[in-house]
CSV table of C-alpha atoms and ligand atoms in Angstrom, one decimal:
chain,number,residue,atom,x,y,z
X,26,MET,CA,74.1,6.4,-73.9
X,27,THR,CA,71.2,8.3,-72.2
X,28,GLU,CA,69.6,11.5,-73.2
X,29,SER,CA,70.5,14.7,-71.4
X,30,PRO,CA,67.8,16.7,-69.7
X,31,TYR,CA,69.8,19.9,-70.6
X,32,LYS,CA,70.6,20.7,-74.3
X,33,ASN,CA,72.5,24.0,-73.9
X,34,ILE,CA,75.0,24.0,-71.2
X,35,VAL,CA,77.4,26.8,-70.3
X,36,VAL,CA,80.6,25.5,-68.8
X,37,THR,CA,82.6,28.3,-67.1
X,38,GLY,CA,86.4,27.6,-66.9
X,39,GLY,CA,85.9,24.9,-69.5
X,40,ALA,CA,89.4,25.5,-70.9
X,41,GLY,CA,91.1,24.8,-67.5
X,42,PHE,CA,92.2,21.4,-66.2
X,43,ILE,CA,89.0,20.0,-64.7
X,44,GLY,CA,86.5,22.1,-66.7
X,45,SER,CA,87.9,20.9,-70.0
X,46,ASN,CA,87.7,17.3,-68.8
X,47,PHE,CA,84.0,17.8,-68.1
X,48,VAL,CA,83.5,19.4,-71.6
X,49,HIS,CA,85.1,16.3,-73.1
X,50,TYR,CA,83.0,14.0,-70.9
X,51,VAL,CA,79.8,15.6,-72.0
X,52,TYR,CA,80.9,15.8,-75.6
X,53,ASN,CA,81.7,12.1,-75.7
X,54,ASN,CA,78.7,10.8,-73.8
X,55,PHE,CA,75.8,13.2,-74.8
X,56,PRO,CA,75.6,14.0,-78.5
X,57,ASP,CA,72.4,16.0,-78.0
X,58,VAL,CA,74.1,18.6,-75.8
X,59,HIS,CA,75.5,21.9,-77.1
X,60,ILE,CA,78.3,23.3,-74.8
X,61,THR,CA,79.3,27.0,-74.6
X,62,VAL,CA,82.6,27.3,-72.8
X,63,LEU,CA,82.9,30.7,-71.1
X,64,ASP,CA,86.6,31.1,-70.2
X,65,LYS,CA,88.8,34.2,-69.7
X,66,LEU,CA,91.9,32.1,-70.8
X,67,THR,CA,94.0,33.2,-67.8
X,68,TYR,CA,97.5,31.7,-67.4
X,69,ALA,CA,95.6,28.5,-66.3
X,70,GLY,CA,93.3,28.3,-69.2
X,71,ASN,CA,94.4,26.8,-72.5
X,72,LYS,CA,92.4,26.7,-75.7
X,73,ALA,CA,94.4,23.6,-76.7
X,74,ASN,CA,92.6,21.6,-74.0
X,75,ILE,CA,89.4,21.7,-76.0
X,76,ALA,CA,90.7,22.5,-79.5
X,77,SER,CA,90.0,19.0,-80.9
X,78,ILE,CA,86.2,19.3,-80.2
X,79,LEU,CA,85.5,23.0,-81.0
X,80,GLY,CA,82.9,23.2,-83.7
X,81,ASP,CA,79.1,22.7,-84.0
X,82,ARG,CA,78.7,21.2,-80.6
X,83,VAL,CA,81.3,23.1,-78.6
X,84,GLU,CA,81.8,26.8,-78.7
X,85,LEU,CA,84.4,28.9,-76.9
X,86,VAL,CA,83.5,32.4,-75.7
X,87,VAL,CA,86.5,34.2,-74.3
X,88,GLY,CA,85.3,36.4,-71.5
X,89,ASP,CA,85.2,37.1,-67.8
X,90,ILE,CA,82.5,35.5,-65.5
X,91,ALA,CA,82.5,38.8,-63.6
X,92,ASP,CA,81.4,40.7,-66.7
X,93,ALA,CA,77.6,40.9,-66.4
X,94,ASP,CA,77.1,41.7,-70.1
X,95,ILE,CA,78.9,38.7,-71.5
X,96,VAL,CA,77.4,36.4,-68.9
X,97,ASP,CA,74.0,37.7,-69.8
X,98,GLN,CA,74.6,36.9,-73.5
X,99,VAL,CA,75.6,33.3,-72.9
X,100,ALA,CA,73.0,32.7,-70.2
X,101,ALA,CA,70.2,33.9,-72.4
X,102,LYS,CA,70.7,30.9,-74.7
X,103,ALA,CA,71.3,28.3,-72.0
X,104,ASP,CA,69.3,25.9,-69.9
X,105,ALA,CA,72.1,25.1,-67.4
X,106,ILE,CA,75.3,26.6,-66.1
X,107,VAL,CA,78.1,24.4,-64.7
X,108,HIS,CA,80.5,26.6,-62.9
X,109,TYR,CA,84.2,25.6,-62.8
X,110,ALA,CA,86.0,29.0,-63.4
X,111,ALA,CA,88.1,30.0,-60.5
X,112,GLU,CA,91.5,31.2,-59.5
X,113,SER,CA,92.5,27.9,-58.1
X,114,HIS,CA,96.0,27.9,-56.7
X,115,ASN,CA,96.6,28.3,-53.0
X,116,ASP,CA,100.2,29.5,-53.4
X,117,ASN,CA,99.2,32.3,-55.8
X,118,SER,CA,96.4,33.3,-53.3
X,119,LEU,CA,99.1,33.9,-50.6
X,120,LYS,CA,100.9,36.4,-52.9
X,121,SER,CA,98.0,38.4,-54.3
X,122,GLN,CA,94.3,38.2,-53.4
X,123,ASP,CA,92.5,40.6,-55.8
X,124,GLU,CA,91.9,38.0,-58.6
X,125,PHE,CA,90.6,35.5,-56.0
X,126,ILE,CA,88.0,37.9,-54.7
X,127,GLN,CA,87.1,39.1,-58.1
X,128,THR,CA,86.7,35.7,-59.9
X,129,ASN,CA,85.7,33.4,-57.1
X,130,PHE,CA,83.3,35.7,-55.3
X,131,ILE,CA,82.2,38.4,-57.7
X,132,GLY,CA,82.3,36.1,-60.7
X,133,THR,CA,80.0,33.5,-58.9
X,134,TYR,CA,77.7,36.3,-57.8
X,135,THR,CA,77.4,37.5,-61.5
X,136,LEU,CA,76.6,34.0,-62.7
X,137,ILE,CA,73.9,33.3,-60.1
X,138,GLN,CA,72.2,36.6,-60.8
X,139,ALA,CA,72.0,35.5,-64.5
X,140,ALA,CA,70.9,32.0,-63.5
X,141,ARG,CA,68.1,33.6,-61.5
X,142,LYS,CA,67.1,36.0,-64.3
X,143,TYR,CA,66.8,33.1,-66.9
X,144,ASP,CA,65.6,30.5,-64.3
X,145,LEU,CA,68.6,28.2,-65.3
X,146,ARG,CA,69.8,25.1,-63.5
X,147,PHE,CA,73.0,26.0,-61.8
X,148,HIS,CA,75.8,23.7,-60.6
X,149,HIS,CA,78.5,25.2,-58.5
X,150,VAL,CA,81.9,23.3,-58.5
X,151,SER,CA,83.7,23.8,-55.2
X,152,THR,CA,86.5,22.2,-53.2
X,153,ASP,CA,86.8,20.2,-49.9
X,154,GLU,CA,89.3,22.9,-48.8
X,155,VAL,CA,86.3,25.0,-47.6
X,156,TYR,CA,86.2,22.7,-44.6
X,157,GLY,CA,89.8,23.5,-43.5
X,158,ASP,CA,91.8,20.5,-42.4
X,159,LEU,CA,91.4,17.3,-40.4
X,160,PRO,CA,93.7,16.3,-37.6
X,161,TYR,CA,96.6,14.1,-38.5
X,162,ARG,CA,96.2,10.8,-36.6
X,163,GLU,CA,99.5,9.3,-35.7
X,164,ASP,CA,97.8,6.8,-33.6
X,165,LEU,CA,95.9,5.1,-36.4
X,166,PRO,CA,97.4,2.5,-38.8
X,167,GLY,CA,98.8,4.0,-41.9
X,168,HIS,CA,99.1,7.3,-40.0
X,169,GLY,CA,95.4,7.8,-40.1
X,170,GLU,CA,95.0,7.7,-43.9
X,171,GLY,CA,91.7,6.2,-44.9
X,172,GLU,CA,90.6,6.2,-41.3
X,173,GLY,CA,89.2,8.6,-38.7
X,174,GLU,CA,87.1,11.7,-39.3
X,175,LYS,CA,86.1,12.6,-42.8
X,176,PHE,CA,84.4,15.7,-44.4
X,177,THR,CA,80.6,15.4,-45.0
X,178,ASP,CA,78.2,18.0,-46.2
X,179,LYS,CA,77.4,18.8,-42.6
X,180,THR,CA,81.1,19.7,-41.7
X,181,PRO,CA,81.3,23.4,-40.6
X,182,TYR,CA,83.2,25.7,-43.0
X,183,ASN,CA,86.7,26.6,-41.7
X,184,PRO,CA,88.8,27.7,-44.7
X,185,SER,CA,92.5,28.5,-44.2
X,186,SER,CA,93.7,30.4,-47.3
X,187,PRO,CA,92.5,33.2,-49.5
X,188,TYR,CA,91.8,30.6,-52.2
X,189,SER,CA,89.6,28.4,-49.9
X,190,SER,CA,87.9,31.3,-48.2
X,191,THR,CA,86.8,32.8,-51.5
X,192,LYS,CA,85.5,29.4,-52.6
X,193,ALA,CA,83.7,29.1,-49.3
X,194,ALA,CA,82.2,32.6,-49.7
X,195,SER,CA,81.0,31.6,-53.2
X,196,ASP,CA,79.4,28.4,-51.8
X,197,LEU,CA,77.6,30.4,-49.2
X,198,ILE,CA,76.0,32.9,-51.6
X,199,VAL,CA,74.9,30.0,-53.8
X,200,ARG,CA,73.2,28.4,-50.8
X,201,ALA,CA,71.6,31.7,-49.8
X,202,TRP,CA,70.3,32.3,-53.4
X,203,VAL,CA,68.6,28.8,-53.2
X,204,ARG,CA,66.8,29.9,-49.9
X,205,SER,CA,66.1,33.5,-50.8
X,206,PHE,CA,65.3,33.3,-54.5
X,207,GLY,CA,64.7,29.6,-55.3
X,208,LEU,CA,67.9,29.3,-57.4
X,209,LYS,CA,67.8,25.8,-58.9
X,210,ALA,CA,71.3,25.0,-57.7
X,211,THR,CA,73.4,22.2,-56.4
X,212,ILE,CA,77.0,22.3,-55.0
X,213,SER,CA,79.8,19.8,-55.1
X,214,ASN,CA,82.9,19.9,-53.0
X,215,CYS,CA,85.6,17.7,-54.4
X,216,SER,CA,89.0,16.5,-53.2
X,217,ASN,CA,92.3,17.0,-55.0
X,218,ASN,CA,92.2,16.0,-58.6
X,219,TYR,CA,95.0,14.5,-60.8
X,220,GLY,CA,95.2,13.6,-64.4
X,221,PRO,CA,96.3,15.0,-67.8
X,222,TYR,CA,96.1,18.7,-68.6
X,223,GLN,CA,96.7,19.9,-65.0
X,224,HIS,CA,98.7,23.1,-64.8
X,225,ILE,CA,102.4,22.4,-64.0
X,226,GLU,CA,102.3,24.7,-60.9
X,227,LYS,CA,100.2,22.0,-59.1
X,228,PHE,CA,101.8,19.3,-57.0
X,229,ILE,CA,101.7,16.2,-59.2
X,230,PRO,CA,102.5,17.7,-62.6
X,231,ARG,CA,105.2,19.9,-61.1
X,232,GLN,CA,107.1,16.9,-59.8
X,233,ILE,CA,106.7,15.0,-63.0
X,234,THR,CA,107.8,17.9,-65.2
X,235,ASN,CA,110.7,18.6,-62.8
X,236,ILE,CA,112.0,15.1,-63.4
X,237,LEU,CA,111.5,15.4,-67.1
X,238,SER,CA,113.4,18.7,-67.1
X,239,GLY,CA,116.3,17.4,-65.0
X,240,ILE,CA,115.3,19.4,-61.9
X,241,LYS,CA,114.9,17.8,-58.5
X,242,PRO,CA,111.3,17.5,-57.3
X,243,LYS,CA,110.4,19.6,-54.4
X,244,LEU,CA,108.5,18.5,-51.2
X,245,TYR,CA,106.9,20.9,-48.8
X,246,GLY,CA,108.0,20.5,-45.2
X,247,ASP,CA,108.0,16.9,-44.0
X,248,GLY,CA,105.5,15.8,-46.7
X,249,LYS,CA,103.0,14.4,-44.2
X,250,ASN,CA,100.1,16.5,-45.6
X,251,VAL,CA,97.4,14.0,-46.7
X,252,ARG,CA,95.4,14.6,-49.8
X,253,ASP,CA,92.4,12.5,-51.0
X,254,TRP,CA,93.3,12.0,-54.6
X,255,ILE,CA,90.6,11.5,-57.3
X,256,HIS,CA,91.1,11.2,-61.0
X,257,THR,CA,89.6,14.2,-62.9
X,258,GLU,CA,87.4,11.9,-65.0
X,259,ASP,CA,85.7,10.6,-61.8
X,260,HIS,CA,85.2,14.3,-60.8
X,261,SER,CA,83.5,14.9,-64.2
X,262,SER,CA,81.1,11.9,-63.9
X,263,GLY,CA,80.3,13.0,-60.3
X,264,VAL,CA,79.4,16.5,-61.5
X,265,TRP,CA,77.3,15.1,-64.3
X,266,THR,CA,75.5,12.8,-61.9
X,267,ILE,CA,74.7,15.7,-59.5
X,268,LEU,CA,73.6,17.9,-62.4
X,269,THR,CA,71.2,15.4,-63.7
X,270,LYS,CA,70.1,13.5,-60.6
X,271,GLY,CA,70.9,15.7,-57.6
X,272,LYS,CA,68.3,17.3,-55.4
X,273,LEU,CA,68.1,21.0,-55.7
X,274,GLY,CA,69.6,22.9,-52.8
X,275,GLU,CA,71.8,20.0,-51.8
X,276,THR,CA,75.6,19.7,-51.4
X,277,TYR,CA,77.4,16.5,-52.5
X,278,LEU,CA,81.0,15.7,-51.7
X,279,ILE,CA,83.0,14.0,-54.4
X,280,GLY,CA,85.9,11.8,-53.5
X,281,ALA,CA,87.2,8.4,-54.4
X,282,ASP,CA,88.8,7.1,-51.1
X,283,GLY,CA,92.3,8.0,-52.3
X,284,GLU,CA,94.1,9.3,-49.2
X,285,LYS,CA,97.9,9.6,-49.6
X,286,ASN,CA,100.5,11.8,-48.1
X,287,ASN,CA,102.6,14.1,-50.3
X,288,LYS,CA,105.8,12.2,-49.5
X,289,GLU,CA,104.2,8.9,-50.6
X,290,VAL,CA,102.9,10.4,-53.9
X,291,LEU,CA,106.3,11.9,-54.6
X,292,GLU,CA,108.2,8.6,-53.9
X,293,GLN,CA,105.7,6.8,-56.2
X,294,ILE,CA,106.4,9.3,-59.0
X,295,LEU,CA,110.1,9.0,-58.6
X,296,THR,CA,110.0,5.2,-58.6
X,297,GLU,CA,107.7,5.1,-61.6
X,298,MET,CA,110.1,7.4,-63.5
X,299,GLY,CA,113.1,5.3,-62.7
X,300,GLN,CA,114.7,7.5,-60.1
X,301,ALA,CA,115.8,6.9,-56.5
X,302,SER,CA,112.8,7.4,-54.2
X,303,ASP,CA,114.7,10.0,-52.1
X,304,ALA,CA,116.0,12.1,-55.1
X,305,TYR,CA,114.1,15.2,-54.1
X,306,ASP,CA,114.7,18.5,-52.2
X,307,ARG,CA,112.7,19.4,-49.1
X,308,VAL,CA,111.5,23.0,-49.3
X,309,THR,CA,110.0,25.5,-46.8
X,310,ASP,CA,106.4,24.7,-46.1
X,311,ARG,CA,103.4,26.6,-47.4
X,312,ALA,CA,102.0,29.1,-44.9
X,313,GLY,CA,98.9,27.7,-43.2
X,314,HIS,CA,99.4,24.4,-45.1
X,315,ASP,CA,96.3,22.2,-44.4
X,316,LEU,CA,97.3,18.9,-42.8
X,317,ARG,CA,94.7,16.3,-44.0
X,318,TYR,CA,91.7,16.3,-46.3
X,319,ALA,CA,89.4,13.2,-46.5
X,320,ILE,CA,86.0,12.9,-48.1
X,321,ASP,CA,83.1,10.8,-47.0
X,322,ASN,CA,81.4,10.1,-50.4
X,323,THR,CA,78.5,8.0,-49.0
X,324,LYS,CA,75.8,10.5,-49.9
X,325,LEU,CA,76.8,10.6,-53.6
X,326,ARG,CA,77.2,6.9,-53.8
X,327,THR,CA,74.0,5.8,-52.0
X,328,GLU,CA,71.6,8.6,-53.0
X,329,LEU,CA,72.7,9.1,-56.6
X,330,GLY,CA,74.4,5.8,-57.4
X,331,TRP,CA,77.7,7.3,-58.4
X,332,GLU,CA,80.9,5.1,-58.5
X,333,PRO,CA,84.4,6.2,-59.4
X,334,LYS,CA,86.1,4.2,-62.2
X,335,HIS,CA,89.8,5.1,-61.5
X,336,THR,CA,90.2,3.3,-58.2
X,337,ASP,CA,93.8,2.2,-58.9
X,338,PHE,CA,95.9,5.3,-58.1
X,339,GLU,CA,99.1,3.7,-59.3
X,340,SER,CA,97.8,3.1,-62.8
X,341,GLY,CA,96.2,6.5,-63.0
X,342,LEU,CA,99.4,8.1,-61.9
X,343,LYS,CA,101.4,6.1,-64.4
X,344,ALA,CA,99.1,7.2,-67.3
X,345,THR,CA,99.4,10.8,-66.1
X,346,ILE,CA,103.2,10.6,-66.1
X,347,ASP,CA,103.0,9.1,-69.6
X,348,TRP,CA,100.8,12.0,-70.7
X,349,TYR,CA,103.3,14.7,-69.5
X,350,ARG,CA,106.1,12.7,-71.1
X,351,GLU,CA,104.3,12.6,-74.5
X,352,ASN,CA,103.0,16.1,-74.4
X,353,GLU,CA,106.0,18.3,-73.7
X,354,ASP,CA,104.7,20.9,-76.2
X,355,TRP,CA,101.8,21.5,-73.9
X,356,TRP,CA,103.9,22.5,-70.8
X,357,LYS,CA,107.6,23.1,-71.8
X,358,ALA,CA,107.3,26.8,-72.6
X,359,GLU,CA,106.0,27.6,-69.2
X,360,LYS,CA,108.3,25.5,-67.1
X,361,GLU,CA,111.1,28.0,-66.5
X,362,ALA,CA,108.8,30.8,-65.4
X,363,VAL,CA,106.8,28.5,-63.0
X,364,GLU,CA,110.0,27.4,-61.3
X,365,ALA,CA,111.3,30.9,-61.1
X,366,LYS,CA,108.1,32.0,-59.3
X,367,TYR,CA,108.4,29.2,-56.8
X,368,ALA,CA,112.1,30.0,-56.2
X,369,GLU,CA,111.1,33.5,-54.9
X,370,THR,CA,109.4,31.9,-51.9
X,371,GLN,CA,110.4,28.3,-51.6
X,372,LYS,CA,113.9,27.8,-50.0
X,373,VAL,CA,115.6,24.4,-50.1
X,374,LEU,CA,116.0,23.1,-46.6
Q,7,LIG,N1,92.3,21.2,-58.9
Q,7,LIG,C1,91.7,20.6,-57.9
Q,7,LIG,O1,92.2,19.6,-57.4
Q,7,LIG,C2,90.3,20.9,-57.5
Q,7,LIG,C3,89.6,20.2,-56.5
Q,7,LIG,C4,88.3,20.5,-56.1
Q,7,LIG,C5,87.7,21.5,-56.7
Q,7,LIG,N2,88.3,22.3,-57.7
Q,7,LIG,C6,87.6,23.4,-58.3
Q,7,LIG,O2,87.4,23.0,-59.7
Q,7,LIG,C7,87.4,24.2,-60.5
Q,7,LIG,C8,88.4,24.1,-61.6
Q,7,LIG,O3,89.7,23.9,-61.1
Q,7,LIG,P1,91.0,23.6,-62.0
Q,7,LIG,O4,92.0,22.9,-61.2
Q,7,LIG,O5,90.5,23.1,-63.3
Q,7,LIG,O6,91.4,25.1,-62.2
Q,7,LIG,P2,92.4,25.7,-63.4
Q,7,LIG,O7,93.1,26.8,-62.7
Q,7,LIG,O8,93.1,24.7,-64.1
Q,7,LIG,O9,91.3,26.3,-64.4
Q,7,LIG,C9,90.5,27.5,-64.1
Q,7,LIG,C10,89.9,27.9,-65.4
Q,7,LIG,O10,89.1,29.1,-65.1
Q,7,LIG,C11,89.4,30.1,-66.1
Q,7,LIG,N3,89.1,31.4,-65.4
Q,7,LIG,C12,89.8,31.9,-64.3
Q,7,LIG,N4,89.3,33.1,-64.0
Q,7,LIG,C13,88.3,33.3,-64.9
Q,7,LIG,C14,87.3,34.4,-65.0
Q,7,LIG,N5,87.3,35.5,-64.3
Q,7,LIG,N6,86.4,34.3,-66.0
Q,7,LIG,C15,86.3,33.2,-66.8
Q,7,LIG,N7,87.2,32.2,-66.7
Q,7,LIG,C16,88.2,32.2,-65.8
Q,7,LIG,C17,90.9,29.9,-66.4
Q,7,LIG,O11,91.2,30.5,-67.6
Q,7,LIG,C18,90.9,28.4,-66.5
Q,7,LIG,O12,90.6,27.9,-67.7
Q,7,LIG,C19,87.7,25.4,-59.5
Q,7,LIG,O13,86.4,25.9,-59.2
Q,7,LIG,C20,88.3,24.7,-58.3
Q,7,LIG,O14,88.0,25.4,-57.2
Q,7,LIG,C21,89.6,22.0,-58.1
């Protein structure tokens, strides 16, 4: 257990899937740190994700990151902000864009102005989706997974969706604030996360909870889209490493060499849950669906000495399935509404 250089950290979006994991990570490993979670508790935020640790060391402030007054109040007492809050779902961003501009762009702007005012350390959590997608390489063994081109911090931005473009826009203002105003910021762009507490609208929990609800899992298009899966605990340790050891102004990519296509992941879930591996429906593809993401994590590993712990995807997936099986109370009430929303746009092929 080492001492933290920051004693009062604001975690935005700390009641969401990944933000809450980070809050638990800091709570468990750094007893000298006080955490203020600033979260609007949208449909994606859930107080239950941090309820067990709320108290002297973890405080929840329910509020909007685009509200300058509330941001000022929490920033005035902090020495660092770790910024996770976002509208995070691509499919939602294709239906309605206002919240994405407001939270991802204006919200980030509001936070960096406060970080400037109080001279706070700022870490901006972003996604590899800002880079667009990589070509699918049929010619390589394993259909290109784990091989060929990967994203680095030098890859040009080329976002495809309202979600990824608003994240890209927020990354760019953070970079500009570093140059123009000396903002003490770092940025991380991480690949697709999996693990417990992920909202059931997302790919892996949706399939698991479909099976648990007696609904056939749904696969977009031909299922060849490759994602570079990382367990959310490894994302948390990556963000902590960058916050405490990263060089100001730098961007670090977080990934754990976990490339798999969607069909493979779905087949693995089905098999693990005792179903036939082809017991799913194929549905219409997402508009502008990115083909392949892959992270080159060399910079984070070699310069900051970070290592992922969850390198066995199969056992991480099995533990995630068990968590959804054992925590029906956490997701059951929302299941019907989530599937009804998907049914408006996704047609079984
Ligand atoms: N999910 C992934 O695989 C992934 C991968 C890489 C990066 N990221 C990034 O990590 C961050 C967290 O993602 P997630 O999957 O945990 O998202 P999530 O949707 O599960 O959680 C988002 C959280 O932000 C809160 N929030 C939303 N709008 C807010 C606002 N205006 N003010 C305050 N709080 C607000 C929500 O209530 C929720 O608690 C995002 O910035 C996302 O872009 C996610």
